Amino acid sequence: MATINIKSVLKELGINAVNSGVSSGNIWFKDSKKYIESYSPTDGKLIAKVSVASKADYDKVIKTAEKAFSEWKMVPAPKRGEVVRQIGDELRKHKNALGELVSYEMGKSLEEGLGEVQEMIDIADFAVGLSRQLHGLTMHSERFKHRMYEQYHPLGVVGIISAFNFPVAVWSWNSFLAWICGDACVWKPSEKTPLCSVACQHIVNRVFKKNNVPEGLSCIVNGDYTIGELLSHDVRVPLVSATGSTRMGKKVGEAVGARLGKSLLELGGNNAIIITPSADLNIVTVGAVFGAVGTAGQRCTSTRRLIIHESVYNEVKNKLVKAYGQLKIGNPLDRKNHVGPLIDTDAVKIYLSSIEKVKKEGAKEIVAGGVLKGKGYESGCYVKPCIFEAKNSYEMVQHETFAPILYLMKYKTIEEAIALQNGVPQGLSSSIMTTNLREAERFLSHEGSDCGIANVNIGTSGAEIGGAFGGEKETGGGRESGSDAWKIYMRRQTNTINYSSTLPLAQGIKFDL
């Protein structure tokens, strides 16, 4: 049985049977005749309909966002941070309801849904402090009585394209930082989770209205890939942040690059854990299983590969088989279940196709997959997490499948293990399980993991907001959330001031008139 009343959740979040999915602040566009129907993968039921943006709607939104930016950039950054602080407080009030909606519309466990909203609260807190630290540098000039420094200015309208698997957190990573930097945001959510965007917009609007924030600072434009194309090609949008597949990201990067805009790409992962002879196998089991089956394998940081030393290979394999036998698969709103559904039946088809393809390549099935049927599985989106023994060179192992499929492979030396870890096109998250200091340090060195995230004795999934999040190679090279990721939402400027009564030139050049 589900542990929430979805009707009460929708009412609290301002969601009705039919919702506008296009908004410039409190201005909702309601004349659309096209809708996205949002079905829950949990039970297959229609939750609500959301209208989509037309080209004309999109243009109105961008114009409103431009106007909002011209006003918002003049507000001192700490004042902007205070508004974001209030958004964090509003999220605290509605954490349960929004977390429940995330779980019901996307299909991740209730604990993960609530955890995602907590990420939003955390990034709000981070952004508040950051609003007083948007600092540049002061440099010494080579010229007499000159001062040099650099500073950062608001950039403009930021386009945000987000994926279904984190339907609210990734938007907050971008928008909360963009807002304290002085930017306006236009959000194109995933068409698979549109209601989450409507709920977030209602929450933000209440705070913005109370603070007399200009309309259009926060905008949503629901729709299909064509809305993403409009953002990518629009010279009025200096930065497009896109989270999703590598295929999608390449298209966005190409379009934005062709107009010399800026792009922040957070794309696919093919993440591995190296398990060494000295590893604590109790930690290994927890990290590997959660990494592989959490969110039903639909995280960009999900564990796809285990690279296991031959001396502990059979022991690790046996522990995994035992752990997989204890997994409870079912309604994600029921806290006793470990694994919820895939996002939709199309994802199920990809899961089944991937299993057949990797079998044909020679992979050996250790824990069988399949689609669950019967009572509680009526949506057709529940699948069994499965395990295969496979080679790193297999095409399907090289490919990211957004499903709970885990591949095991052996290694003999740490050099071989690192080569296997790095031997995929993607470079997002990685981990090594070891109590050997030399192995750990080597994995973290320049000759170790080539990923944007490298962990020791924790899994590949999950990240704290204080660190920059992102990866290399086909993961796109972008960085979101913590550290100095804020800099991409601003334009950088170098300033030189001459406070002398002469004009000496750089490098000692003489130019006498």
Short mmCIF file of C-alpha atoms in Angstrom, two decimals:
data_model
loop_
_atom_site.label_atom_id
_atom_site.label_comp_id
_atom_site.label_asym_id
_atom_site.label_seq_id
_atom_site.Cartn_x
_atom_site.Cartn_y
_atom_site.Cartn_z
CA MET A 1 0.00 0.00 0.00
CA ALA A 2 1.16 3.52 -0.80
CA THR A 3 1.85 5.61 2.28
CA ILE A 4 0.67 8.94 0.81
CA ASN A 5 -2.58 10.56 -0.25
CA ILE A 6 -1.71 11.75 -3.76
CA LYS A 7 -4.83 13.95 -3.99
CA SER A 8 -3.75 15.88 -0.91
CA VAL A 9 -0.22 16.16 -2.27
CA LEU A 10 -1.41 17.61 -5.58
CA LYS A 11 -3.72 20.06 -3.79
CA GLU A 12 -0.94 21.31 -1.51
CA LEU A 13 1.36 21.87 -4.49
CA GLY A 14 -1.29 23.68 -6.58
CA ILE A 15 -1.70 20.92 -9.15
CA ASN A 16 -5.13 20.26 -10.68
CA ALA A 17 -6.46 17.98 -13.41
CA VAL A 18 -5.21 20.37 -16.10
CA ASN A 19 -2.27 22.70 -15.50
CA SER A 20 -0.47 25.34 -17.49
CA GLY A 21 3.06 24.17 -18.08
CA VAL A 22 4.25 27.53 -19.36
CA SER A 23 4.94 30.37 -16.97
CA SER A 24 6.83 33.63 -16.60
CA GLY A 25 6.74 34.01 -12.86
CA ASN A 26 3.10 34.36 -11.80
CA ILE A 27 2.01 34.86 -15.42
CA TRP A 28 0.68 31.50 -16.61
CA PHE A 29 0.03 30.87 -20.32
CA LYS A 30 -3.29 29.02 -20.58
CA ASP A 31 -4.26 29.19 -24.25
CA SER A 32 -2.37 26.07 -25.38
CA LYS A 33 -4.34 23.32 -27.09
CA LYS A 34 -1.54 20.74 -26.73
CA TYR A 35 -0.90 18.80 -23.56
CA ILE A 36 1.49 16.33 -21.97
CA GLU A 37 -0.28 13.62 -20.03
CA SER A 38 1.72 12.60 -16.99
CA TYR A 39 1.28 8.95 -16.00
CA SER A 40 2.84 7.52 -12.87
CA PRO A 41 5.12 4.53 -13.50
CA THR A 42 4.14 3.42 -10.01
CA ASP A 43 0.60 2.37 -10.92
CA GLY A 44 0.15 3.49 -14.53
CA LYS A 45 -2.53 6.03 -13.62
CA LEU A 46 -2.94 9.46 -15.20
CA ILE A 47 -1.94 12.11 -12.64
CA ALA A 48 -2.73 15.29 -14.57
CA LYS A 49 -2.25 17.10 -17.88
CA VAL A 50 0.22 19.91 -18.52
CA SER A 51 0.01 22.34 -21.44
CA VAL A 52 3.06 22.80 -23.64
CA ALA A 53 4.72 25.92 -25.01
CA SER A 54 4.25 27.07 -28.58
CA LYS A 55 6.92 29.03 -30.42
CA ALA A 56 4.95 32.22 -29.68
CA ASP A 57 4.74 31.29 -25.99
CA TYR A 58 8.47 30.66 -25.91
CA ASP A 59 9.24 34.07 -27.42
CA LYS A 60 7.01 35.81 -24.85
CA VAL A 61 8.77 33.97 -22.05
CA ILE A 62 12.24 34.94 -23.27
CA LYS A 63 11.26 38.60 -23.62
CA THR A 64 9.86 38.62 -20.08
CA ALA A 65 13.00 36.90 -18.78
CA GLU A 66 15.22 39.49 -20.50
CA LYS A 67 13.30 42.31 -18.84
CA ALA A 68 13.48 40.56 -15.47
CA PHE A 69 17.23 40.15 -15.86
CA SER A 70 17.71 43.87 -16.55
CA GLU A 71 16.09 44.64 -13.19
CA TRP A 72 17.39 41.73 -11.11
CA LYS A 73 21.05 42.28 -12.00
CA MET A 74 20.87 45.67 -10.28
CA VAL A 75 19.91 44.08 -6.95
CA PRO A 76 22.95 43.58 -4.67
CA ALA A 77 24.04 39.94 -4.59
CA PRO A 78 23.47 39.48 -0.82
CA LYS A 79 19.89 40.73 -1.31
CA ARG A 80 19.46 38.18 -4.07
CA GLY A 81 20.79 35.56 -1.67
CA GLU A 82 18.18 36.51 0.91
CA VAL A 83 15.41 35.70 -1.59
CA VAL A 84 16.96 32.30 -2.29
CA ARG A 85 17.17 31.72 1.47
CA GLN A 86 13.42 32.18 1.66
CA ILE A 87 12.95 29.68 -1.16
CA GLY A 88 14.86 27.17 0.94
CA ASP A 89 12.50 27.83 3.84
CA GLU A 90 9.47 27.39 1.58
CA LEU A 91 10.86 24.08 0.38
CA ARG A 92 11.22 22.97 3.98
CA LYS A 93 7.50 23.59 4.48
CA HIS A 94 6.59 21.49 1.46
CA LYS A 95 9.39 18.92 1.56
CA ASN A 96 7.09 15.97 2.18
CA ALA A 97 4.57 16.89 -0.49
CA LEU A 98 7.17 17.65 -3.17
CA GLY A 99 9.21 14.56 -2.28
CA GLU A 100 6.07 12.43 -2.57
CA LEU A 101 5.25 13.92 -5.97
CA VAL A 102 8.82 13.26 -7.18
CA SER A 103 8.48 9.64 -6.05
CA TYR A 104 5.04 9.17 -7.60
CA GLU A 105 5.65 10.91 -10.92
CA MET A 106 9.22 9.67 -11.49
CA GLY A 107 9.11 6.31 -9.70
CA LYS A 108 12.11 6.58 -7.36
CA SER A 109 11.73 5.47 -3.75
CA LEU A 110 10.06 7.82 -1.32
CA GLU A 111 13.31 8.16 0.64
CA GLU A 112 15.11 9.17 -2.55
CA GLY A 113 12.33 11.62 -3.45
CA LEU A 114 12.59 13.28 -0.06
CA GLY A 115 16.37 13.23 -0.39
CA GLU A 116 16.15 15.04 -3.70
CA VAL A 117 14.13 17.86 -2.13
CA GLN A 118 16.70 18.00 0.68
CA GLU A 119 19.34 18.59 -2.00
CA MET A 120 17.32 21.61 -3.11
CA ILE A 121 17.27 22.92 0.46
CA ASP A 122 21.01 22.32 0.79
CA ILE A 123 21.85 24.14 -2.43
CA ALA A 124 19.67 27.06 -1.30
CA ASP A 125 21.75 27.28 1.90
CA PHE A 126 24.95 27.03 -0.15
CA ALA A 127 23.78 29.77 -2.50
CA VAL A 128 22.96 32.14 0.36
CA GLY A 129 26.53 32.05 1.64
CA LEU A 130 27.90 32.21 -1.88
CA SER A 131 25.98 35.44 -2.57
CA ARG A 132 28.54 37.23 -0.37
CA GLN A 133 31.54 35.52 -2.00
CA LEU A 134 31.29 36.18 -5.74
CA HIS A 135 34.88 37.33 -5.64
CA GLY A 136 37.55 38.02 -8.24
CA LEU A 137 41.31 38.50 -7.87
CA THR A 138 43.66 41.46 -7.52
CA MET A 139 46.91 41.30 -9.51
CA HIS A 140 50.04 43.46 -9.50
CA SER A 141 50.48 45.57 -12.61
CA GLU A 142 53.88 45.92 -14.28
CA ARG A 143 53.10 49.61 -14.89
CA PHE A 144 53.76 52.42 -12.42
CA LYS A 145 50.68 53.52 -10.42
CA HIS A 146 48.35 51.01 -12.02
CA ARG A 147 46.02 48.52 -10.38
CA MET A 148 44.67 45.35 -11.96
CA TYR A 149 41.82 43.15 -10.82
CA GLU A 150 39.12 40.90 -12.19
CA GLN A 151 35.43 40.71 -11.35
CA TYR A 152 32.35 38.75 -12.32
CA HIS A 153 29.11 40.24 -13.66
CA PRO A 154 25.64 38.73 -14.20
CA LEU A 155 25.43 36.87 -17.49
CA GLY A 156 21.82 37.09 -18.68
CA VAL A 157 19.09 34.56 -19.37
CA VAL A 158 20.11 31.00 -18.49
CA GLY A 159 18.40 28.09 -20.24
CA ILE A 160 18.06 24.91 -18.18
CA ILE A 161 17.22 21.55 -19.78
CA SER A 162 16.73 18.84 -17.15
CA ALA A 163 16.19 15.08 -17.20
CA PHE A 164 13.44 12.95 -15.66
CA ASN A 165 15.60 11.08 -13.17
CA PHE A 166 16.21 14.15 -10.99
CA PRO A 167 13.15 16.22 -11.87
CA VAL A 168 13.71 18.99 -9.30
CA ALA A 169 17.23 18.86 -7.80
CA VAL A 170 19.22 19.55 -10.98
CA TRP A 171 17.02 22.55 -11.77
CA SER A 172 17.75 23.95 -8.31
CA TRP A 173 21.50 23.39 -8.71
CA ASN A 174 21.38 25.67 -11.73
CA SER A 175 18.66 28.18 -10.93
CA PHE A 176 19.56 28.95 -7.30
CA LEU A 177 23.16 29.70 -8.28
CA ALA A 178 22.08 31.61 -11.39
CA TRP A 179 19.71 33.75 -9.33
CA ILE A 180 22.30 34.78 -6.76
CA CYS A 181 24.63 35.56 -9.69
CA GLY A 182 21.97 37.96 -11.03
CA ASP A 183 20.58 35.90 -13.91
CA ALA A 184 17.08 34.97 -15.04
CA CYS A 185 16.22 31.31 -15.71
CA VAL A 186 14.09 29.57 -18.34
CA TRP A 187 13.53 25.90 -17.50
CA LYS A 188 12.65 23.22 -20.02
CA PRO A 189 11.80 20.20 -17.81
CA SER A 190 11.63 16.61 -18.97
CA GLU A 191 8.35 15.83 -20.69
CA LYS A 192 8.25 12.68 -18.56
CA THR A 193 7.99 14.60 -15.26
CA PRO A 194 6.24 17.91 -16.06
CA LEU A 195 4.19 18.18 -12.87
CA CYS A 196 7.31 18.53 -10.74
CA SER A 197 8.18 21.71 -12.63
CA VAL A 198 4.70 23.16 -12.09
CA ALA A 199 4.97 22.44 -8.36
CA CYS A 200 8.41 24.10 -8.13
CA GLN A 201 7.17 27.15 -9.99
CA HIS A 202 4.27 27.60 -7.57
CA ILE A 203 6.67 27.37 -4.60
CA VAL A 204 9.12 29.89 -6.06
CA ASN A 205 6.37 32.26 -7.19
CA ARG A 206 5.09 32.72 -3.65
CA VAL A 207 8.53 33.80 -2.45
CA PHE A 208 9.18 36.02 -5.46
CA LYS A 209 5.81 37.77 -5.15
CA LYS A 210 6.39 38.50 -1.45
CA ASN A 211 9.76 40.07 -2.31
CA ASN A 212 8.57 42.03 -5.38
CA VAL A 213 10.94 40.11 -7.62
CA PRO A 214 10.39 41.01 -11.31
CA GLU A 215 8.09 38.68 -13.23
CA GLY A 216 10.04 36.37 -15.51
CA LEU A 217 13.03 35.72 -13.28
CA SER A 218 11.81 32.11 -13.06
CA CYS A 219 10.15 30.66 -16.16
CA ILE A 220 9.08 27.19 -17.26
CA VAL A 221 8.45 26.07 -20.84
CA ASN A 222 7.18 22.50 -20.90
CA GLY A 223 7.28 20.63 -24.19
CA ASP A 224 9.23 18.14 -26.25
CA TYR A 225 12.72 18.33 -27.76
CA THR A 226 11.72 21.28 -29.98
CA ILE A 227 11.72 23.57 -26.93
CA GLY A 228 15.27 22.46 -26.18
CA GLU A 229 16.20 23.27 -29.76
CA LEU A 230 14.76 26.78 -29.40
CA LEU A 231 16.85 27.39 -26.28
CA SER A 232 19.99 25.96 -27.88
CA HIS A 233 19.78 28.15 -30.97
CA ASP A 234 18.62 31.35 -29.23
CA VAL A 235 21.29 34.08 -29.10
CA ARG A 236 19.26 35.73 -26.33
CA VAL A 237 20.22 32.82 -24.06
CA PRO A 238 23.99 33.14 -23.42
CA LEU A 239 24.19 29.92 -21.37
CA VAL A 240 22.36 26.62 -21.82
CA SER A 241 22.77 24.03 -19.07
CA ALA A 242 21.69 20.60 -20.31
CA THR A 243 21.41 17.38 -18.33
CA GLY A 244 20.60 14.14 -20.14
CA SER A 245 21.96 11.67 -22.64
CA THR A 246 25.23 12.11 -24.50
CA ARG A 247 23.29 12.08 -27.78
CA MET A 248 21.15 15.00 -26.63
CA GLY A 249 24.13 16.86 -25.19
CA LYS A 250 26.08 16.68 -28.44
CA LYS A 251 23.19 18.35 -30.25
CA VAL A 252 22.91 21.07 -27.63
CA GLY A 253 26.68 21.65 -27.57
CA GLU A 254 26.81 21.86 -31.36
CA ALA A 255 23.94 24.35 -31.58
CA VAL A 256 25.18 26.56 -28.74
CA GLY A 257 28.77 26.41 -29.97
CA ALA A 258 27.75 27.43 -33.49
CA ARG A 259 26.55 30.77 -32.08
CA LEU A 260 29.55 30.99 -29.71
CA GLY A 261 27.37 30.68 -26.64
CA LYS A 262 28.26 28.87 -23.41
CA SER A 263 27.03 25.40 -22.57
CA LEU A 264 27.15 23.40 -19.36
CA LEU A 265 26.75 19.74 -20.28
CA GLU A 266 26.06 17.05 -17.67
CA LEU A 267 25.59 13.87 -19.68
CA GLY A 268 25.85 10.10 -19.41
CA GLY A 269 27.96 7.95 -17.13
CA ASN A 270 29.29 4.40 -17.23
CA ASN A 271 30.52 4.18 -13.70
CA ALA A 272 32.69 1.49 -12.20
CA ILE A 273 33.85 0.36 -8.77
CA ILE A 274 37.27 -1.28 -8.50
CA ILE A 275 37.28 -3.90 -5.73
CA THR A 276 40.78 -4.71 -4.47
CA PRO A 277 42.02 -7.68 -2.38
CA SER A 278 42.14 -5.50 0.73
CA ALA A 279 38.61 -4.12 0.37
CA ASP A 280 36.12 -4.32 3.23
CA LEU A 281 33.56 -6.55 1.52
CA ASN A 282 30.71 -5.44 3.77
CA ILE A 283 31.18 -1.89 2.50
CA VAL A 284 31.52 -3.24 -1.04
CA THR A 285 28.15 -4.99 -0.92
CA VAL A 286 26.26 -1.93 0.33
CA GLY A 287 27.94 0.48 -2.09
CA ALA A 288 27.67 -1.77 -5.13
CA VAL A 289 24.07 -2.84 -4.61
CA PHE A 290 22.70 0.62 -3.87
CA GLY A 291 24.76 2.09 -6.71
CA ALA A 292 23.41 -0.47 -9.16
CA VAL A 293 19.73 -0.65 -8.16
CA GLY A 294 19.03 2.73 -6.52
CA THR A 295 16.52 4.72 -8.60
CA ALA A 296 16.19 1.45 -10.57
CA GLY A 297 19.56 2.16 -12.19
CA GLN A 298 18.34 5.47 -13.61
CA ARG A 299 21.02 7.75 -12.20
CA CYS A 300 23.82 9.16 -14.31
CA THR A 301 26.03 8.04 -11.41
CA SER A 302 24.54 4.52 -11.16
CA THR A 303 27.09 1.73 -10.85
CA ARG A 304 27.25 -0.13 -14.18
CA ARG A 305 30.48 -2.11 -13.79
CA LEU A 306 32.31 -3.92 -10.98
CA ILE A 307 36.01 -4.51 -11.66
CA ILE A 308 36.96 -7.18 -9.12
CA HIS A 309 40.37 -8.62 -8.24
CA GLU A 310 40.53 -12.30 -9.11
CA SER A 311 41.41 -13.26 -5.54
CA VAL A 312 38.08 -12.01 -4.15
CA TYR A 313 35.98 -12.34 -7.29
CA ASN A 314 33.93 -15.39 -6.29
CA GLU A 315 33.34 -14.12 -2.76
CA VAL A 316 32.09 -10.75 -4.03
CA LYS A 317 29.91 -12.43 -6.65
CA ASN A 318 28.32 -14.70 -4.07
CA LYS A 319 27.60 -11.79 -1.72
CA LEU A 320 25.96 -9.86 -4.56
CA VAL A 321 23.79 -12.79 -5.58
CA LYS A 322 22.64 -13.18 -1.98
CA ALA A 323 21.93 -9.45 -1.65
CA TYR A 324 19.99 -9.33 -4.93
CA GLY A 325 17.87 -12.21 -3.67
CA GLN A 326 16.78 -10.02 -0.75
CA LEU A 327 15.72 -7.00 -2.84
CA LYS A 328 12.08 -5.99 -2.57
CA ILE A 329 10.69 -4.57 -5.80
CA GLY A 330 7.43 -2.65 -5.80
CA ASN A 331 5.57 0.58 -5.14
CA PRO A 332 8.28 3.16 -4.35
CA LEU A 333 5.93 4.93 -1.94
CA ASP A 334 6.06 1.87 0.29
CA ARG A 335 9.15 2.29 2.45
CA LYS A 336 9.80 -1.45 2.71
CA ASN A 337 10.61 -1.68 -1.02
CA HIS A 338 14.17 -1.16 -2.27
CA VAL A 339 13.52 -0.81 -6.02
CA GLY A 340 10.75 1.02 -7.84
CA PRO A 341 9.79 1.07 -11.52
CA LEU A 342 11.53 2.30 -14.63
CA ILE A 343 10.18 5.62 -15.89
CA ASP A 344 7.94 4.14 -18.63
CA THR A 345 7.39 1.13 -20.88
CA ASP A 346 9.80 2.52 -23.49
CA ALA A 347 12.55 2.26 -20.86
CA VAL A 348 11.48 -1.32 -20.21
CA LYS A 349 11.90 -2.13 -23.92
CA ILE A 350 15.42 -0.68 -23.88
CA TYR A 351 16.22 -2.74 -20.76
CA LEU A 352 15.05 -5.97 -22.40
CA SER A 353 16.83 -5.18 -25.65
CA SER A 354 20.09 -4.47 -23.80
CA ILE A 355 19.89 -7.81 -22.00
CA GLU A 356 19.39 -9.71 -25.27
CA LYS A 357 22.23 -7.86 -26.96
CA VAL A 358 24.76 -8.44 -24.20
CA LYS A 359 23.81 -12.13 -24.07
CA LYS A 360 24.50 -12.41 -27.80
CA GLU A 361 27.91 -10.85 -27.22
CA GLY A 362 28.72 -13.68 -24.80
CA ALA A 363 27.83 -12.32 -21.36
CA LYS A 364 26.99 -14.90 -18.71
CA GLU A 365 23.83 -14.32 -16.69
CA ILE A 366 24.44 -14.46 -12.92
CA VAL A 367 21.16 -12.95 -11.69
CA ALA A 368 18.33 -13.13 -14.21
CA GLY A 369 16.42 -10.10 -15.35
CA GLY A 370 12.86 -9.79 -16.60
CA VAL A 371 9.64 -7.82 -16.33
CA LEU A 372 7.44 -8.32 -13.27
CA LYS A 373 3.75 -8.96 -13.80
CA GLY A 374 0.70 -9.38 -11.61
CA LYS A 375 -0.81 -7.47 -8.72
CA GLY A 376 1.12 -4.30 -7.92
CA TYR A 377 2.94 -4.33 -11.25
CA GLU A 378 0.08 -3.22 -13.51
CA SER A 379 2.01 -0.27 -14.94
CA GLY A 380 4.34 -2.68 -16.76
CA CYS A 381 7.37 -0.68 -15.61
CA TYR A 382 8.77 -2.95 -12.90
CA VAL A 383 11.85 -4.99 -13.82
CA LYS A 384 14.30 -7.25 -12.02
CA PRO A 385 17.79 -5.92 -11.34
CA CYS A 386 20.19 -8.33 -13.05
CA ILE A 387 23.89 -9.18 -13.08
CA PHE A 388 26.12 -10.45 -15.90
CA GLU A 389 29.72 -11.55 -16.18
CA ALA A 390 30.98 -9.63 -19.17
CA LYS A 391 33.98 -8.16 -20.94
CA ASN A 392 34.66 -4.43 -20.88
CA SER A 393 34.98 -4.49 -24.66
CA TYR A 394 31.38 -5.60 -25.27
CA GLU A 395 29.37 -2.96 -27.11
CA MET A 396 26.60 -2.98 -24.51
CA VAL A 397 29.11 -2.64 -21.67
CA GLN A 398 30.56 0.40 -23.41
CA HIS A 399 27.05 1.82 -23.70
CA GLU A 400 25.06 3.42 -20.87
CA THR A 401 21.72 1.68 -20.31
CA PHE A 402 19.42 3.53 -17.92
CA ALA A 403 18.30 0.40 -16.09
CA PRO A 404 19.48 -1.89 -13.24
CA ILE A 405 21.96 -3.99 -15.26
CA LEU A 406 25.31 -4.66 -13.59
CA TYR A 407 28.40 -6.11 -15.28
CA LEU A 408 31.17 -8.01 -13.43
CA MET A 409 34.73 -8.45 -14.68
CA LYS A 410 38.05 -9.67 -13.23
CA TYR A 411 41.46 -8.03 -13.02
CA LYS A 412 44.94 -9.08 -11.89
CA THR A 413 46.90 -5.84 -11.39
CA ILE A 414 45.89 -2.34 -10.32
CA GLU A 415 47.19 -1.04 -13.65
CA GLU A 416 44.79 -3.35 -15.47
CA ALA A 417 41.90 -2.31 -13.20
CA ILE A 418 42.45 1.40 -13.84
CA ALA A 419 42.71 0.76 -17.59
CA LEU A 420 39.36 -1.06 -17.50
CA GLN A 421 37.80 1.72 -15.43
CA ASN A 422 38.96 4.35 -17.92
CA GLY A 423 38.26 2.20 -20.99
CA VAL A 424 34.77 3.58 -21.76
CA PRO A 425 33.66 6.74 -23.60
CA GLN A 426 32.06 8.26 -20.49
CA GLY A 427 33.88 9.80 -17.52
CA LEU A 428 31.48 10.78 -14.76
CA SER A 429 31.88 8.86 -11.48
CA SER A 430 34.28 6.18 -10.24
CA SER A 431 35.26 4.43 -7.04
CA ILE A 432 37.85 2.14 -5.55
CA MET A 433 37.28 -0.09 -2.54
CA THR A 434 40.59 -0.57 -0.76
CA THR A 435 42.37 -0.25 2.57
CA ASN A 436 45.72 0.03 0.77
CA LEU A 437 46.89 3.66 0.89
CA ARG A 438 49.08 3.33 -2.18
CA GLU A 439 46.24 1.95 -4.30
CA ALA A 440 43.90 4.68 -3.12
CA GLU A 441 46.34 7.48 -3.86
CA ARG A 442 47.24 6.03 -7.24
CA PHE A 443 43.55 5.85 -8.18
CA LEU A 444 43.16 9.54 -7.28
CA SER A 445 46.34 10.65 -9.06
CA HIS A 446 46.79 11.81 -12.64
CA GLU A 447 47.54 8.21 -13.65
CA GLY A 448 44.34 6.96 -12.02
CA SER A 449 40.65 7.58 -12.70
CA ASP A 450 39.87 9.88 -15.62
CA CYS A 451 36.43 10.75 -14.23
CA GLY A 452 35.18 14.04 -12.84
CA ILE A 453 34.32 12.23 -9.59
CA ALA A 454 36.65 9.69 -7.96
CA ASN A 455 35.79 8.14 -4.60
CA VAL A 456 37.51 5.85 -2.12
CA ASN A 457 35.45 3.37 -0.08
CA ILE A 458 32.11 4.83 -1.08
CA GLY A 459 30.04 4.02 -4.16
CA THR A 460 29.66 5.92 -7.41
CA SER A 461 26.17 7.30 -6.83
CA GLY A 462 25.28 10.29 -4.72
CA ALA A 463 27.18 13.55 -4.34
CA GLU A 464 27.35 16.34 -1.81
CA ILE A 465 26.38 19.80 -3.03
CA GLY A 466 29.61 21.36 -1.74
CA GLY A 467 31.69 19.78 -4.50
CA ALA A 468 31.49 20.53 -8.21
CA PHE A 469 29.46 17.81 -9.94
CA GLY A 470 30.23 16.63 -13.47
CA GLY A 471 32.49 14.53 -15.63
CA GLU A 472 34.84 14.34 -18.59
CA LYS A 473 34.88 12.83 -22.10
CA GLU A 474 31.35 12.07 -23.33
CA THR A 475 29.95 13.17 -19.98
CA GLY A 476 30.40 16.68 -21.34
CA GLY A 477 32.93 18.46 -19.12
CA GLY A 478 30.37 20.60 -17.30
CA ARG A 479 30.33 21.31 -13.56
CA GLU A 480 27.28 22.09 -11.46
CA SER A 481 26.49 22.69 -7.78
CA GLY A 482 29.41 23.44 -5.44
CA SER A 483 33.00 24.67 -5.43
CA ASP A 484 33.44 27.42 -8.05
CA ALA A 485 30.76 26.11 -10.43
CA TRP A 486 29.03 29.49 -9.98
CA LYS A 487 31.50 31.12 -12.34
CA ILE A 488 29.85 29.73 -15.47
CA TYR A 489 26.69 31.70 -14.66
CA MET A 490 28.63 34.98 -14.83
CA ARG A 491 30.80 36.85 -17.29
CA ARG A 492 34.41 37.49 -16.33
CA GLN A 493 36.02 40.90 -16.70
CA THR A 494 39.60 42.11 -16.20
CA ASN A 495 39.99 45.74 -15.13
CA THR A 496 43.08 47.98 -15.16
CA ILE A 497 43.09 51.41 -13.50
CA ASN A 498 45.72 54.07 -14.14
CA TYR A 499 45.88 56.53 -11.26
CA SER A 500 49.06 58.29 -12.46
CA SER A 501 49.33 61.50 -14.51
CA THR A 502 51.03 59.69 -17.42
CA LEU A 503 50.13 56.82 -19.72
CA PRO A 504 52.88 54.18 -19.64
CA LEU A 505 52.25 51.31 -22.05
CA ALA A 506 52.59 47.63 -21.27
CA GLN A 507 55.81 45.72 -21.98
CA GLY A 508 57.72 49.05 -21.94
CA ILE A 509 56.50 50.08 -25.41
CA LYS A 510 57.26 53.70 -26.35
CA PHE A 511 54.78 55.75 -28.36
CA ASP A 512 55.72 59.42 -28.19
CA LEU A 513 53.60 62.08 -29.90
#
